GROMACS .gro file of N, CA and C in nm:
model
  261
    1MET      N    1   8.399   9.436  10.791
    1MET     CA    2   8.516   9.416  10.847
    1MET      C    3   8.629   9.507  10.854
    2LEU      N    4   8.668   9.515  10.942
    2LEU     CA    5   8.780   9.611  10.968
    2LEU      C    6   8.906   9.547  10.940
    3VAL      N    7   9.010   9.605  10.940
    3VAL     CA    8   9.166   9.554  10.913
    3VAL      C    9   9.238   9.654  10.914
    4ASP      N   10   9.332   9.622  11.052
    4ASP     CA   11   9.439   9.708  11.048
    4ASP      C   12   9.582   9.626  11.090
    5PRO      N   13   9.661   9.619  10.986
    5PRO     CA   14   9.789   9.528  10.982
    5PRO      C   15   9.846   9.538  11.109
    6VAL      N   16   9.901   9.641  11.170
    6VAL     CA   17   9.979   9.641  11.293
    6VAL      C   18   9.883   9.740  11.408
    7LEU      N   19   9.839   9.645  11.490
    7LEU     CA   20   9.783   9.748  11.603
    7LEU      C   21   9.873   9.755  11.718
    8SER      N   22   9.856   9.864  11.741
    8SER     CA   23   9.949   9.941  11.794
    8SER      C   24   9.923   9.925  11.977
    9SER      N   25  10.037   9.993  12.056
    9SER     CA   26  10.006   9.938  12.169
    9SER      C   27   9.877  10.010  12.269
   10ALA      N   28   9.836  10.108  12.166
   10ALA     CA   29   9.710  10.178  12.258
   10ALA      C   30   9.573  10.145  12.153
   11GLY      N   31   9.604  10.110  12.049
   11GLY     CA   32   9.501  10.048  11.966
   11GLY      C   33   9.396  10.186  11.933
   12ARG      N   34   9.488  10.289  11.914
   12ARG     CA   35   9.408  10.402  11.871
   12ARG      C   36   9.318  10.422  11.747
   13SER      N   37   9.410  10.385  11.635
   13SER     CA   38   9.331  10.381  11.485
   13SER      C   39   9.206  10.270  11.523
   14ALA      N   40   9.233  10.145  11.542
   14ALA     CA   41   9.130  10.049  11.579
   14ALA      C   42   9.013  10.092  11.617
   15ILE      N   43   9.022  10.153  11.702
   15ILE     CA   44   8.903  10.181  11.813
   15ILE      C   45   8.852  10.293  11.732
   16ASN      N   46   8.912  10.421  11.706
   16ASN     CA   47   8.867  10.500  11.636
   16ASN      C   48   8.756  10.463  11.525
   17ALA      N   49   8.804  10.361  11.447
   17ALA     CA   50   8.737  10.309  11.293
   17ALA      C   51   8.625  10.203  11.372
   18ILE      N   52   8.605  10.161  11.513
   18ILE     CA   53   8.509  10.093  11.546
   18ILE      C   54   8.396  10.201  11.558
   19GLU      N   55   8.467  10.307  11.632
   19GLU     CA   56   8.376  10.393  11.691
   19GLU      C   57   8.278  10.449  11.551
   20LEU      N   58   8.344  10.490  11.469
   20LEU     CA   59   8.319  10.498  11.338
   20LEU      C   60   8.179  10.435  11.270
   21GLN      N   61   8.203  10.277  11.266
   21GLN     CA   62   8.095  10.220  11.243
   21GLN      C   63   8.043  10.198  11.367
   22LEU      N   64   8.011  10.217  11.475
   22LEU     CA   65   7.904  10.236  11.600
   22LEU      C   66   7.811  10.373  11.565
   23HIS      N   67   7.906  10.447  11.507
   23HIS     CA   68   7.813  10.549  11.479
   23HIS      C   69   7.755  10.579  11.340
   24ARG      N   70   7.775  10.447  11.288
   24ARG     CA   71   7.710  10.469  11.132
   24ARG      C   72   7.570  10.337  11.139
   25ALA      N   73   7.528  10.300  11.272
   25ALA     CA   74   7.434  10.189  11.327
   25ALA      C   75   7.472  10.058  11.302
   26VAL      N   76   7.633  10.016  11.283
   26VAL     CA   77   7.618   9.925  11.313
   26VAL      C   78   7.638   9.847  11.406
   27PRO      N   79   7.589   9.696  11.432
   27PRO     CA   80   7.601   9.672  11.561
   27PRO      C   81   7.731   9.600  11.592
   28GLU      N   82   7.789   9.614  11.731
   28GLU     CA   83   7.914   9.559  11.738
   28GLU      C   84   7.916   9.414  11.714
   29ALA      N   85   7.853   9.345  11.719
   29ALA     CA   86   7.856   9.253  11.719
   29ALA      C   87   7.884   9.203  11.573
   30HIS      N   88   7.829   9.222  11.502
   30HIS     CA   89   7.861   9.222  11.334
   30HIS      C   90   7.990   9.272  11.287
   31ILE      N   91   8.038   9.329  11.390
   31ILE     CA   92   8.154   9.391  11.318
   31ILE      C   93   8.307   9.278  11.352
   32VAL      N   94   8.367   9.293  11.253
   32VAL     CA   95   8.503   9.134  11.242
   32VAL      C   96   8.601   9.235  11.238
   33PHE      N   97   8.695   9.221  11.357
   33PHE     CA   98   8.815   9.347  11.307
   33PHE      C   99   8.940   9.208  11.308
   34LEU      N  100   9.049   9.234  11.201
   34LEU     CA  101   9.097   9.149  11.213
   34LEU      C  102   9.283   9.240  11.164
   35ASN      N  103   9.345   9.177  11.241
   35ASN     CA  104   9.500   9.246  11.214
   35ASN      C  105   9.617   9.106  11.242
   36LEU      N  106   9.740   9.170  11.142
   36LEU     CA  107   9.835   9.077  11.107
   36LEU      C  108   9.931   9.079  11.255
   37THR      N  109   9.924   9.146  11.339
   37THR     CA  110  10.058   9.144  11.484
   37THR      C  111   9.995   9.304  11.550
   38CYS      N  112   9.981   9.232  11.655
   38CYS     CA  113   9.913   9.340  11.768
   38CYS      C  114  10.016   9.328  11.931
   39ALA      N  115   9.994   9.468  11.978
   39ALA     CA  116  10.063   9.452  12.106
   39ALA      C  117   9.992   9.425  12.192
   40PRO      N  118  10.018   9.373  12.344
   40PRO     CA  119   9.899   9.331  12.387
   40PRO      C  120   9.835   9.427  12.486
   41GLY      N  121   9.902   9.557  12.472
   41GLY     CA  122   9.792   9.676  12.529
   41GLY      C  123   9.687   9.717  12.453
   42GLY      N  124   9.744   9.734  12.305
   42GLY     CA  125   9.638   9.739  12.205
   42GLY      C  126   9.526   9.639  12.201
   43ILE      N  127   9.487   9.514  12.199
   43ILE     CA  128   9.440   9.444  12.192
   43ILE      C  129   9.367   9.439  12.323
   44HIS      N  130   9.402   9.459  12.435
   44HIS     CA  131   9.333   9.453  12.572
   44HIS      C  132   9.273   9.611  12.540
   45ASN      N  133   9.293   9.684  12.497
   45ASN     CA  134   9.234   9.857  12.482
   45ASN      C  135   9.155   9.847  12.402
   46VAL      N  136   9.131   9.817  12.274
   46VAL     CA  137   9.033   9.727  12.210
   46VAL      C  138   8.908   9.667  12.237
   47CYS      N  139   8.937   9.548  12.291
   47CYS     CA  140   8.858   9.464  12.355
   47CYS      C  141   8.796   9.494  12.471
   48ARG      N  142   8.843   9.568  12.565
   48ARG     CA  143   8.766   9.673  12.700
   48ARG      C  144   8.690   9.744  12.640
   49ARG      N  145   8.729   9.826  12.513
   49ARG     CA  146   8.634   9.942  12.492
   49ARG      C  147   8.463   9.883  12.368
   50SER      N  148   8.538   9.738  12.323
   50SER     CA  149   8.400   9.687  12.250
   50SER      C  150   8.394   9.540  12.254
   51PRO      N  151   8.333   9.498  12.382
   51PRO     CA  152   8.348   9.387  12.440
   51PRO      C  153   8.281   9.256  12.348
   52HIS      N  154   8.190   9.328  12.212
   52HIS     CA  155   8.086   9.254  12.158
   52HIS      C  156   8.177   9.219  12.006
   53LEU      N  157   8.330   9.275  12.027
   53LEU     CA  158   8.349   9.270  11.875
   53LEU      C  159   8.428   9.142  11.854
   54LYS      N  160   8.409   9.054  11.734
   54LYS     CA  161   8.496   9.000  11.720
   54LYS      C  162   8.614   8.962  11.670
   55THR      N  163   8.751   8.940  11.703
   55THR     CA  164   8.900   8.978  11.658
   55THR      C  165   8.935   8.861  11.648
   56VAL      N  166   9.018   8.842  11.494
   56VAL     CA  167   9.114   8.751  11.454
   56VAL      C  168   9.289   8.846  11.433
   57THR      N  169   9.361   8.763  11.470
   57THR     CA  170   9.497   8.812  11.515
   57THR      C  171   9.586   8.708  11.506
   58SER      N  172   9.741   8.754  11.453
   58SER     CA  173   9.803   8.633  11.477
   58SER      C  174   9.908   8.662  11.618
   59LEU      N  175   9.952   8.535  11.696
   59LEU     CA  176  10.023   8.592  11.781
   59LEU      C  177  10.145   8.672  11.750
   60GLY      N  178  10.174   8.779  11.744
   60GLY     CA  179  10.264   8.899  11.683
   60GLY      C  180  10.337   8.912  11.849
   61HIS      N  181  10.317   8.897  11.953
   61HIS     CA  182  10.350   8.944  12.083
   61HIS      C  183  10.379   8.800  12.181
   62PRO      N  184  10.456   8.718  12.227
   62PRO     CA  185  10.451   8.646  12.355
   62PRO      C  186  10.335   8.679  12.441
   63SER      N  187  10.362   8.790  12.470
   63SER     CA  188  10.288   8.768  12.626
   63SER      C  189  10.127   8.803  12.543
   64ILE      N  190  10.109   8.810  12.435
   64ILE     CA  191   9.950   8.766  12.371
   64ILE      C  192   9.899   8.653  12.423
   65VAL      N  193   9.997   8.530  12.422
   65VAL     CA  194   9.977   8.421  12.493
   65VAL      C  195   9.900   8.406  12.626
   66LEU      N  196   9.972   8.478  12.716
   66LEU     CA  197   9.950   8.486  12.872
   66LEU      C  198   9.804   8.559  12.838
   67SER      N  199   9.778   8.651  12.768
   67SER     CA  200   9.645   8.736  12.807
   67SER      C  201   9.557   8.692  12.767
   68LEU      N  202   9.542   8.603  12.643
   68LEU     CA  203   9.435   8.524  12.610
   68LEU      C  204   9.383   8.409  12.695
   69THR      N  205   9.489   8.357  12.754
   69THR     CA  206   9.398   8.248  12.894
   69THR      C  207   9.366   8.323  12.998
   70SER      N  208   9.377   8.438  12.994
   70SER     CA  209   9.325   8.507  13.098
   70SER      C  210   9.178   8.562  13.100
   71ASN      N  211   9.097   8.623  13.175
   71ASN     CA  212   8.952   8.582  13.127
   71ASN      C  213   8.988   8.767  13.054
   72PHE      N  214   8.962   8.765  12.934
   72PHE     CA  215   8.969   8.812  12.820
   72PHE      C  216   8.815   8.907  12.779
   73PRO      N  217   8.801   9.011  12.757
   73PRO     CA  218   8.702   9.112  12.766
   73PRO      C  219   8.632   9.087  12.588
   74CYS      N  220   8.645   9.013  12.533
   74CYS     CA  221   8.595   8.964  12.378
   74CYS      C  222   8.643   8.863  12.280
   75PRO      N  223   8.559   8.789  12.239
   75PRO     CA  224   8.583   8.687  12.145
   75PRO      C  225   8.728   8.706  12.101
   76VAL      N  226   8.854   8.632  12.037
   76VAL     CA  227   8.978   8.642  11.995
   76VAL      C  228   9.028   8.510  11.954
   77VAL      N  229   9.015   8.507  11.795
   77VAL     CA  230   9.102   8.384  11.780
   77VAL      C  231   9.230   8.440  11.729
   78ALA      N  232   9.283   8.353  11.795
   78ALA     CA  233   9.460   8.390  11.800
   78ALA      C  234   9.512   8.267  11.686
   79LEU      N  235   9.574   8.338  11.553
   79LEU     CA  236   9.661   8.230  11.455
   79LEU      C  237   9.781   8.263  11.502
   80PRO      N  238   9.863   8.136  11.511
   80PRO     CA  239  10.002   8.150  11.502
   80PRO      C  240  10.066   8.184  11.427
   81ALA      N  241  10.174   8.291  11.468
   81ALA     CA  242  10.282   8.392  11.377
   81ALA      C  243  10.328   8.267  11.258
   82PRO      N  244  10.362   8.269  11.148
   82PRO     CA  245  10.484   8.226  11.089
   82PRO      C  246  10.618   8.203  11.105
   83GLN      N  247  10.650   8.090  11.142
   83GLN     CA  248  10.828   8.074  11.096
   83GLN      C  249  10.858   8.123  11.044
   84VAL      N  250  11.012   8.213  11.036
   84VAL     CA  251  11.074   8.262  10.922
   84VAL      C  252  11.101   8.156  10.811
   85HIS      N  253  11.126   8.028  10.831
   85HIS     CA  254  11.137   7.933  10.800
   85HIS      C  255  11.019   7.878  10.688
   86ASP      N  256  10.875   7.912  10.727
   86ASP     CA  257  10.801   7.862  10.656
   86ASP      C  258  10.739   7.991  10.542
   87ILE      N  259  10.809   8.107  10.566
   87ILE     CA  260  10.810   8.229  10.446
   87ILE      C  261  10.864   8.185  10.345
   0.00000   0.00000   0.00000
């Protein structure tokens, strides 16, 4: 399991961590990537480079909803972000 609390628009830190695991012979399908909030570009970059990766994220940006309903390249579980009154 890889954890990146905030996935940036480029997703570079996550991509580097995934590539490190692949270099260590971990099958891509065995990697679970967990993040709390993400930019749409970041999640797209990660999934384009690792289509068999399993990803769990919260909906940190409204356009993520539109991204997930389109032809998304890897399995993503999107959890709704907590509302201010829930905290």
